[in-house]
JSON list of C-alpha atoms in Angstrom, two decimals:
[
{"chain": "T", "resi": 241, "resn": "UNK", "atom": "CA", "xyz": [114.20, 88.87, 100.05]},
{"chain": "T", "resi": 242, "resn": "UNK", "atom": "CA", "xyz": [116.69, 89.49, 102.99]},
{"chain": "T", "resi": 243, "resn": "UNK", "atom": "CA", "xyz": [118.16, 86.08, 102.55]},
{"chain": "T", "resi": 244, "resn": "UNK", "atom": "CA", "xyz": [118.46, 86.44, 98.77]},
{"chain": "T", "resi": 245, "resn": "UNK", "atom": "CA", "xyz": [120.30, 89.79, 99.10]},
{"chain": "T", "resi": 246, "resn": "UNK", "atom": "CA", "xyz": [122.60, 88.42, 101.66]},
{"chain": "T", "resi": 247, "resn": "UNK", "atom": "CA", "xyz": [124.07, 86.41, 98.72]},
{"chain": "T", "resi": 248, "resn": "UNK", "atom": "CA", "xyz": [124.83, 89.48, 96.72]},
{"chain": "T", "resi": 249, "resn": "UNK", "atom": "CA", "xyz": [128.54, 89.16, 97.44]},
{"chain": "T", "resi": 250, "resn": "UNK", "atom": "CA", "xyz": [128.55, 86.05, 95.10]},
{"chain": "T", "resi": 251, "resn": "UNK", "atom": "CA", "xyz": [128.01, 88.14, 92.04]},
{"chain": "T", "resi": 252, "resn": "UNK", "atom": "CA", "xyz": [130.41, 90.26, 90.14]},
{"chain": "T", "resi": 253, "resn": "UNK", "atom": "CA", "xyz": [127.74, 93.01, 89.59]},
{"chain": "T", "resi": 254, "resn": "UNK", "atom": "CA", "xyz": [124.38, 92.49, 91.17]},
{"chain": "T", "resi": 255, "resn": "UNK", "atom": "CA", "xyz": [123.06, 95.55, 89.18]},
{"chain": "T", "resi": 256, "resn": "UNK", "atom": "CA", "xyz": [123.16, 93.20, 86.19]},
{"chain": "T", "resi": 257, "resn": "UNK", "atom": "CA", "xyz": [120.86, 90.51, 87.63]},
{"chain": "T", "resi": 258, "resn": "UNK", "atom": "CA", "xyz": [117.48, 90.08, 86.25]},
{"chain": "T", "resi": 259, "resn": "UNK", "atom": "CA", "xyz": [114.72, 90.49, 88.89]},
{"chain": "T", "resi": 260, "resn": "UNK", "atom": "CA", "xyz": [110.91, 89.93, 88.59]},
{"chain": "T", "resi": 261, "resn": "UNK", "atom": "CA", "xyz": [107.75, 89.08, 90.50]},
{"chain": "T", "resi": 262, "resn": "UNK", "atom": "CA", "xyz": [106.26, 87.07, 87.57]},
{"chain": "T", "resi": 263, "resn": "UNK", "atom": "CA", "xyz": [106.89, 85.85, 84.09]},
{"chain": "T", "resi": 264, "resn": "UNK", "atom": "CA", "xyz": [105.33, 83.57, 81.41]},
{"chain": "T", "resi": 265, "resn": "UNK", "atom": "CA", "xyz": [106.62, 80.40, 83.18]},
{"chain": "T", "resi": 266, "resn": "UNK", "atom": "CA", "xyz": [104.66, 80.93, 86.41]},
{"chain": "T", "resi": 267, "resn": "UNK", "atom": "CA", "xyz": [101.29, 81.92, 87.61]},
{"chain": "T", "resi": 268, "resn": "UNK", "atom": "CA", "xyz": [100.54, 85.58, 87.42]},
{"chain": "T", "resi": 269, "resn": "UNK", "atom": "CA", "xyz": [101.58, 87.58, 90.32]},
{"chain": "T", "resi": 270, "resn": "UNK", "atom": "CA", "xyz": [98.05, 89.07, 90.89]},
{"chain": "T", "resi": 271, "resn": "UNK", "atom": "CA", "xyz": [96.70, 85.43, 90.99]},
{"chain": "T", "resi": 272, "resn": "UNK", "atom": "CA", "xyz": [99.13, 84.32, 93.75]},
{"chain": "T", "resi": 273, "resn": "UNK", "atom": "CA", "xyz": [99.33, 87.32, 96.23]},
{"chain": "T", "resi": 274, "resn": "UNK", "atom": "CA", "xyz": [97.10, 86.76, 99.41]},
{"chain": "T", "resi": 275, "resn": "UNK", "atom": "CA", "xyz": [93.51, 87.57, 98.75]},
{"chain": "T", "resi": 276, "resn": "UNK", "atom": "CA", "xyz": [94.39, 88.74, 95.29]},
{"chain": "T", "resi": 277, "resn": "UNK", "atom": "CA", "xyz": [94.82, 92.20, 96.79]},
{"chain": "T", "resi": 278, "resn": "UNK", "atom": "CA", "xyz": [96.16, 94.77, 94.39]},
{"chain": "T", "resi": 279, "resn": "UNK", "atom": "CA", "xyz": [97.81, 96.48, 97.22]},
{"chain": "T", "resi": 280, "resn": "UNK", "atom": "CA", "xyz": [100.14, 93.49, 97.63]},
{"chain": "T", "resi": 281, "resn": "UNK", "atom": "CA", "xyz": [100.69, 93.56, 93.79]},
{"chain": "T", "resi": 282, "resn": "UNK", "atom": "CA", "xyz": [101.83, 97.10, 94.08]},
{"chain": "T", "resi": 283, "resn": "UNK", "atom": "CA", "xyz": [104.25, 96.24, 97.06]},
{"chain": "T", "resi": 284, "resn": "UNK", "atom": "CA", "xyz": [105.79, 93.62, 94.72]},
{"chain": "T", "resi": 285, "resn": "UNK", "atom": "CA", "xyz": [106.33, 96.15, 92.11]},
{"chain": "T", "resi": 286, "resn": "UNK", "atom": "CA", "xyz": [107.67, 98.77, 94.41]},
{"chain": "T", "resi": 287, "resn": "UNK", "atom": "CA", "xyz": [110.25, 96.25, 95.51]},
{"chain": "T", "resi": 288, "resn": "UNK", "atom": "CA", "xyz": [111.40, 95.38, 91.98]},
{"chain": "T", "resi": 289, "resn": "UNK", "atom": "CA", "xyz": [111.28, 99.04, 90.79]},
{"chain": "T", "resi": 290, "resn": "UNK", "atom": "CA", "xyz": [113.61, 100.08, 93.61]},
{"chain": "T", "resi": 291, "resn": "UNK", "atom": "CA", "xyz": [115.76, 97.02, 94.19]},
{"chain": "T", "resi": 292, "resn": "UNK", "atom": "CA", "xyz": [119.19, 96.33, 92.64]},
{"chain": "T", "resi": 293, "resn": "UNK", "atom": "CA", "xyz": [119.18, 94.54, 89.36]},
{"chain": "T", "resi": 294, "resn": "UNK", "atom": "CA", "xyz": [117.41, 94.84, 86.01]},
{"chain": "T", "resi": 295, "resn": "UNK", "atom": "CA", "xyz": [113.50, 94.70, 86.46]},
{"chain": "T", "resi": 296, "resn": "UNK", "atom": "CA", "xyz": [111.44, 92.59, 84.10]},
{"chain": "T", "resi": 297, "resn": "UNK", "atom": "CA", "xyz": [107.76, 92.82, 83.89]},
{"chain": "T", "resi": 298, "resn": "UNK", "atom": "CA", "xyz": [105.40, 90.34, 82.45]},
{"chain": "T", "resi": 299, "resn": "UNK", "atom": "CA", "xyz": [102.87, 91.91, 79.99]},
{"chain": "T", "resi": 300, "resn": "UNK", "atom": "CA", "xyz": [99.70, 92.63, 81.79]},
{"chain": "T", "resi": 301, "resn": "UNK", "atom": "CA", "xyz": [101.23, 92.82, 85.26]},
{"chain": "T", "resi": 302, "resn": "UNK", "atom": "CA", "xyz": [101.25, 96.72, 84.85]},
{"chain": "T", "resi": 303, "resn": "UNK", "atom": "CA", "xyz": [97.56, 96.75, 85.65]},
{"chain": "T", "resi": 304, "resn": "UNK", "atom": "CA", "xyz": [97.44, 93.58, 87.84]},
{"chain": "T", "resi": 305, "resn": "UNK", "atom": "CA", "xyz": [96.03, 91.25, 85.16]},
{"chain": "T", "resi": 306, "resn": "UNK", "atom": "CA", "xyz": [94.81, 87.99, 86.40]},
{"chain": "T", "resi": 307, "resn": "UNK", "atom": "CA", "xyz": [94.47, 84.56, 84.64]},
{"chain": "T", "resi": 308, "resn": "UNK", "atom": "CA", "xyz": [91.17, 83.71, 83.06]},
{"chain": "T", "resi": 309, "resn": "UNK", "atom": "CA", "xyz": [91.15, 80.29, 84.66]},
{"chain": "T", "resi": 310, "resn": "UNK", "atom": "CA", "xyz": [94.14, 79.39, 86.84]},
{"chain": "T", "resi": 311, "resn": "UNK", "atom": "CA", "xyz": [93.14, 75.69, 86.89]},
{"chain": "T", "resi": 312, "resn": "UNK", "atom": "CA", "xyz": [93.89, 75.33, 83.17]},
{"chain": "T", "resi": 313, "resn": "UNK", "atom": "CA", "xyz": [97.53, 76.04, 83.58]},
{"chain": "T", "resi": 314, "resn": "UNK", "atom": "CA", "xyz": [99.20, 78.09, 80.93]},
{"chain": "T", "resi": 315, "resn": "UNK", "atom": "CA", "xyz": [96.24, 78.33, 78.67]},
{"chain": "T", "resi": 316, "resn": "UNK", "atom": "CA", "xyz": [94.56, 80.29, 81.34]},
{"chain": "T", "resi": 317, "resn": "UNK", "atom": "CA", "xyz": [97.55, 82.31, 82.09]},
{"chain": "T", "resi": 318, "resn": "UNK", "atom": "CA", "xyz": [98.36, 83.34, 78.50]},
{"chain": "T", "resi": 319, "resn": "UNK", "atom": "CA", "xyz": [95.42, 85.48, 77.57]},
{"chain": "T", "resi": 320, "resn": "UNK", "atom": "CA", "xyz": [95.21, 88.26, 75.11]},
{"chain": "T", "resi": 321, "resn": "UNK", "atom": "CA", "xyz": [95.79, 91.67, 76.66]},
{"chain": "T", "resi": 322, "resn": "UNK", "atom": "CA", "xyz": [92.67, 93.69, 77.08]},
{"chain": "T", "resi": 323, "resn": "UNK", "atom": "CA", "xyz": [92.17, 96.98, 75.30]},
{"chain": "T", "resi": 324, "resn": "UNK", "atom": "CA", "xyz": [92.35, 100.15, 77.43]},
{"chain": "T", "resi": 325, "resn": "UNK", "atom": "CA", "xyz": [88.58, 100.58, 77.11]},
{"chain": "T", "resi": 326, "resn": "UNK", "atom": "CA", "xyz": [88.03, 97.14, 78.76]},
{"chain": "T", "resi": 327, "resn": "UNK", "atom": "CA", "xyz": [90.03, 97.72, 81.90]},
{"chain": "T", "resi": 328, "resn": "UNK", "atom": "CA", "xyz": [88.21, 98.00, 85.19]},
{"chain": "T", "resi": 329, "resn": "UNK", "atom": "CA", "xyz": [88.45, 101.15, 87.24]},
{"chain": "T", "resi": 330, "resn": "UNK", "atom": "CA", "xyz": [90.84, 99.31, 89.63]},
{"chain": "T", "resi": 331, "resn": "UNK", "atom": "CA", "xyz": [92.99, 98.15, 86.81]},
{"chain": "T", "resi": 332, "resn": "UNK", "atom": "CA", "xyz": [93.23, 101.70, 85.66]},
{"chain": "T", "resi": 333, "resn": "UNK", "atom": "CA", "xyz": [94.24, 102.96, 89.07]},
{"chain": "T", "resi": 334, "resn": "UNK", "atom": "CA", "xyz": [96.95, 100.27, 89.39]},
{"chain": "T", "resi": 335, "resn": "UNK", "atom": "CA", "xyz": [98.18, 101.15, 85.73]},
{"chain": "T", "resi": 336, "resn": "UNK", "atom": "CA", "xyz": [98.39, 104.90, 86.64]},
{"chain": "T", "resi": 337, "resn": "UNK", "atom": "CA", "xyz": [100.34, 104.11, 89.80]},
{"chain": "T", "resi": 338, "resn": "UNK", "atom": "CA", "xyz": [102.70, 101.74, 87.94]},
{"chain": "T", "resi": 339, "resn": "UNK", "atom": "CA", "xyz": [103.34, 104.36, 85.33]},
{"chain": "T", "resi": 340, "resn": "UNK", "atom": "CA", "xyz": [104.18, 106.95, 88.01]},
{"chain": "T", "resi": 341, "resn": "UNK", "atom": "CA", "xyz": [106.46, 104.43, 89.72]},
{"chain": "T", "resi": 342, "resn": "UNK", "atom": "CA", "xyz": [108.32, 103.30, 86.67]},
{"chain": "T", "resi": 343, "resn": "UNK", "atom": "CA", "xyz": [108.64, 106.66, 85.09]},
{"chain": "T", "resi": 344, "resn": "UNK", "atom": "CA", "xyz": [110.16, 108.02, 88.45]},
{"chain": "T", "resi": 345, "resn": "UNK", "atom": "CA", "xyz": [112.62, 104.95, 88.43]},
{"chain": "T", "resi": 346, "resn": "UNK", "atom": "CA", "xyz": [113.93, 106.08, 84.96]},
{"chain": "T", "resi": 347, "resn": "UNK", "atom": "CA", "xyz": [115.11, 109.53, 86.60]},
{"chain": "T", "resi": 348, "resn": "UNK", "atom": "CA", "xyz": [117.00, 107.91, 89.57]},
{"chain": "T", "resi": 349, "resn": "UNK", "atom": "CA", "xyz": [120.40, 106.69, 88.53]},
{"chain": "T", "resi": 350, "resn": "UNK", "atom": "CA", "xyz": [121.10, 105.59, 92.15]},
{"chain": "T", "resi": 351, "resn": "UNK", "atom": "CA", "xyz": [118.54, 102.74, 91.62]},
{"chain": "T", "resi": 352, "resn": "UNK", "atom": "CA", "xyz": [120.58, 101.48, 88.69]},
{"chain": "T", "resi": 353, "resn": "UNK", "atom": "CA", "xyz": [124.09, 101.78, 89.90]},
{"chain": "T", "resi": 354, "resn": "UNK", "atom": "CA", "xyz": [123.91, 102.38, 93.66]},
{"chain": "T", "resi": 355, "resn": "UNK", "atom": "CA", "xyz": [124.74, 100.19, 96.49]},
{"chain": "T", "resi": 356, "resn": "UNK", "atom": "CA", "xyz": [122.11, 98.41, 98.62]},
{"chain": "T", "resi": 357, "resn": "UNK", "atom": "CA", "xyz": [121.92, 98.55, 102.49]},
{"chain": "T", "resi": 358, "resn": "UNK", "atom": "CA", "xyz": [119.06, 96.47, 103.88]},
{"chain": "T", "resi": 359, "resn": "UNK", "atom": "CA", "xyz": [117.82, 95.87, 107.41]},
{"chain": "T", "resi": 360, "resn": "UNK", "atom": "CA", "xyz": [116.49, 92.67, 109.00]},
{"chain": "T", "resi": 361, "resn": "UNK", "atom": "CA", "xyz": [112.73, 92.36, 108.40]},
{"chain": "T", "resi": 362, "resn": "UNK", "atom": "CA", "xyz": [110.70, 93.42, 111.50]},
{"chain": "T", "resi": 363, "resn": "UNK", "atom": "CA", "xyz": [107.02, 92.82, 112.20]},
{"chain": "T", "resi": 364, "resn": "UNK", "atom": "CA", "xyz": [106.18, 92.10, 108.61]},
{"chain": "T", "resi": 365, "resn": "UNK", "atom": "CA", "xyz": [108.01, 95.20, 107.38]},
{"chain": "T", "resi": 366, "resn": "UNK", "atom": "CA", "xyz": [111.12, 95.47, 105.28]},
{"chain": "T", "resi": 367, "resn": "UNK", "atom": "CA", "xyz": [113.48, 98.55, 104.85]},
{"chain": "T", "resi": 368, "resn": "UNK", "atom": "CA", "xyz": [116.37, 99.14, 102.53]},
{"chain": "T", "resi": 369, "resn": "UNK", "atom": "CA", "xyz": [118.37, 101.95, 100.95]},
{"chain": "T", "resi": 370, "resn": "UNK", "atom": "CA", "xyz": [119.79, 102.23, 97.49]},
{"chain": "T", "resi": 371, "resn": "UNK", "atom": "CA", "xyz": [122.59, 104.85, 97.90]},
{"chain": "T", "resi": 372, "resn": "UNK", "atom": "CA", "xyz": [125.93, 106.38, 96.57]},
{"chain": "T", "resi": 373, "resn": "UNK", "atom": "CA", "xyz": [128.09, 109.13, 98.02]},
{"chain": "T", "resi": 374, "resn": "UNK", "atom": "CA", "xyz": [125.63, 111.91, 97.17]},
{"chain": "T", "resi": 375, "resn": "UNK", "atom": "CA", "xyz": [122.11, 110.64, 97.36]},
{"chain": "T", "resi": 376, "resn": "UNK", "atom": "CA", "xyz": [119.86, 107.74, 98.53]},
{"chain": "T", "resi": 377, "resn": "UNK", "atom": "CA", "xyz": [116.52, 106.28, 98.13]},
{"chain": "T", "resi": 378, "resn": "UNK", "atom": "CA", "xyz": [114.95, 104.84, 101.37]},
{"chain": "T", "resi": 379, "resn": "UNK", "atom": "CA", "xyz": [112.20, 102.11, 100.70]},
{"chain": "T", "resi": 380, "resn": "UNK", "atom": "CA", "xyz": [110.11, 100.91, 103.67]},
{"chain": "T", "resi": 381, "resn": "UNK", "atom": "CA", "xyz": [107.45, 98.14, 102.76]},
{"chain": "T", "resi": 382, "resn": "UNK", "atom": "CA", "xyz": [104.53, 97.52, 105.13]},
{"chain": "T", "resi": 383, "resn": "UNK", "atom": "CA", "xyz": [103.03, 94.07, 104.59]},
{"chain": "T", "resi": 384, "resn": "UNK", "atom": "CA", "xyz": [100.65, 94.40, 107.53]},
{"chain": "T", "resi": 385, "resn": "UNK", "atom": "CA", "xyz": [96.95, 94.81, 107.48]},
{"chain": "T", "resi": 386, "resn": "UNK", "atom": "CA", "xyz": [97.40, 97.79, 109.83]},
{"chain": "T", "resi": 387, "resn": "UNK", "atom": "CA", "xyz": [99.37, 101.21, 109.78]},
{"chain": "T", "resi": 388, "resn": "UNK", "atom": "CA", "xyz": [102.88, 101.13, 111.16]},
{"chain": "T", "resi": 389, "resn": "UNK", "atom": "CA", "xyz": [105.19, 103.81, 112.31]},
{"chain": "T", "resi": 390, "resn": "UNK", "atom": "CA", "xyz": [108.56, 103.63, 110.63]},
{"chain": "T", "resi": 391, "resn": "UNK", "atom": "CA", "xyz": [111.35, 103.14, 113.31]},
{"chain": "T", "resi": 392, "resn": "UNK", "atom": "CA", "xyz": [113.64, 105.81, 111.98]},
{"chain": "T", "resi": 393, "resn": "UNK", "atom": "CA", "xyz": [116.11, 105.27, 114.75]},
{"chain": "T", "resi": 394, "resn": "UNK", "atom": "CA", "xyz": [116.94, 101.81, 113.40]},
{"chain": "T", "resi": 395, "resn": "UNK", "atom": "CA", "xyz": [118.25, 103.44, 110.20]},
{"chain": "T", "resi": 396, "resn": "UNK", "atom": "CA", "xyz": [120.33, 106.30, 111.75]},
{"chain": "T", "resi": 397, "resn": "UNK", "atom": "CA", "xyz": [123.48, 104.68, 110.56]},
{"chain": "T", "resi": 398, "resn": "UNK", "atom": "CA", "xyz": [122.67, 105.61, 106.95]},
{"chain": "T", "resi": 399, "resn": "UNK", "atom": "CA", "xyz": [120.16, 108.45, 107.48]},
{"chain": "T", "resi": 400, "resn": "UNK", "atom": "CA", "xyz": [122.71, 110.54, 109.32]},
{"chain": "T", "resi": 401, "resn": "UNK", "atom": "CA", "xyz": [124.88, 110.65, 106.16]},
{"chain": "T", "resi": 402, "resn": "UNK", "atom": "CA", "xyz": [122.20, 112.58, 104.29]},
{"chain": "T", "resi": 403, "resn": "UNK", "atom": "CA", "xyz": [120.14, 115.79, 105.03]},
{"chain": "T", "resi": 404, "resn": "UNK", "atom": "CA", "xyz": [117.45, 116.10, 107.53]},
{"chain": "T", "resi": 405, "resn": "UNK", "atom": "CA", "xyz": [114.73, 116.33, 104.87]},
{"chain": "T", "resi": 406, "resn": "UNK", "atom": "CA", "xyz": [113.74, 114.04, 102.23]},
{"chain": "T", "resi": 407, "resn": "UNK", "atom": "CA", "xyz": [110.98, 113.88, 99.59]},
{"chain": "T", "resi": 408, "resn": "UNK", "atom": "CA", "xyz": [108.20, 111.27, 99.75]},
{"chain": "T", "resi": 409, "resn": "UNK", "atom": "CA", "xyz": [108.16, 110.04, 96.15]},
{"chain": "T", "resi": 410, "resn": "UNK", "atom": "CA", "xyz": [104.71, 108.31, 95.98]},
{"chain": "T", "resi": 411, "resn": "UNK", "atom": "CA", "xyz": [103.06, 111.32, 97.64]},
{"chain": "T", "resi": 412, "resn": "UNK", "atom": "CA", "xyz": [104.05, 113.71, 95.05]},
{"chain": "T", "resi": 413, "resn": "UNK", "atom": "CA", "xyz": [107.59, 114.58, 96.41]},
{"chain": "T", "resi": 414, "resn": "UNK", "atom": "CA", "xyz": [106.15, 116.16, 99.52]},
{"chain": "T", "resi": 415, "resn": "UNK", "atom": "CA", "xyz": [108.89, 117.09, 102.03]},
{"chain": "T", "resi": 416, "resn": "UNK", "atom": "CA", "xyz": [109.58, 114.89, 104.88]},
{"chain": "T", "resi": 417, "resn": "UNK", "atom": "CA", "xyz": [111.52, 115.59, 108.09]},
{"chain": "T", "resi": 418, "resn": "UNK", "atom": "CA", "xyz": [113.50, 112.42, 108.75]},
{"chain": "T", "resi": 419, "resn": "UNK", "atom": "CA", "xyz": [113.84, 113.15, 112.37]},
{"chain": "T", "resi": 420, "resn": "UNK", "atom": "CA", "xyz": [110.02, 112.82, 112.77]},
{"chain": "T", "resi": 421, "resn": "UNK", "atom": "CA", "xyz": [108.01, 109.65, 112.91]},
{"chain": "T", "resi": 422, "resn": "UNK", "atom": "CA", "xyz": [106.46, 108.55, 109.65]},
{"chain": "T", "resi": 423, "resn": "UNK", "atom": "CA", "xyz": [103.36, 106.32, 109.33]},
{"chain": "T", "resi": 424, "resn": "UNK", "atom": "CA", "xyz": [102.83, 103.93, 106.51]},
{"chain": "T", "resi": 425, "resn": "UNK", "atom": "CA", "xyz": [99.34, 102.71, 105.53]},
{"chain": "T", "resi": 426, "resn": "UNK", "atom": "CA", "xyz": [98.39, 99.03, 105.54]},
{"chain": "T", "resi": 427, "resn": "UNK", "atom": "CA", "xyz": [99.91, 97.06, 102.63]},
{"chain": "T", "resi": 428, "resn": "UNK", "atom": "CA", "xyz": [101.69, 100.21, 101.36]},
{"chain": "T", "resi": 429, "resn": "UNK", "atom": "CA", "xyz": [105.21, 101.53, 100.70]},
{"chain": "T", "resi": 430, "resn": "UNK", "atom": "CA", "xyz": [106.99, 104.74, 101.66]},
{"chain": "T", "resi": 431, "resn": "UNK", "atom": "CA", "xyz": [109.79, 105.72, 99.33]},
{"chain": "T", "resi": 432, "resn": "UNK", "atom": "CA", "xyz": [111.86, 108.73, 100.33]},
{"chain": "T", "resi": 433, "resn": "UNK", "atom": "CA", "xyz": [114.55, 110.36, 98.14]},
{"chain": "T", "resi": 434, "resn": "UNK", "atom": "CA", "xyz": [117.48, 111.85, 100.24]},
{"chain": "T", "resi": 435, "resn": "UNK", "atom": "CA", "xyz": [120.36, 114.00, 99.28]},
{"chain": "T", "resi": 436, "resn": "UNK", "atom": "CA", "xyz": [123.42, 115.41, 100.96]}
]
């Protein structure tokens, strides 16, 4: 992702690029993530929900749908969508989390029009900011199997432009002191809304 974003200067408007983690021409995202772990599916969707560009979602990915039989190619991939009553408890939880994430995205114009500042990946984590003159969204992705502490000092060049406190979006807009260490669970994301 870091390398792809490093080429953003080649495009007239990167906010008009189509971005996705899966579509009908490839295996389902939930089929190809390591261990078919839905936490990894969620990390991918946090990435495209907060990244520059126009996100596209393949029908069924909103609840981490898997192919019926991946060995049969597209006939196993393109299955009818199940009815809500047929979803597993895990699929329902993924769907609820996706709804929360995508509904929040609709309220954040900085995600559609803002600039991106990203930082070199460290220890299987990745951090970036979507920002404008008045507000920012910080995204920290932890792809590790263990908790990590967010190295806030690495991001001071942008954090210092905004207030001391932010709101942790995925935790229900809980207030976060940006001068304090923050921990991120294994295979999870931290999204913080910041304003001047």
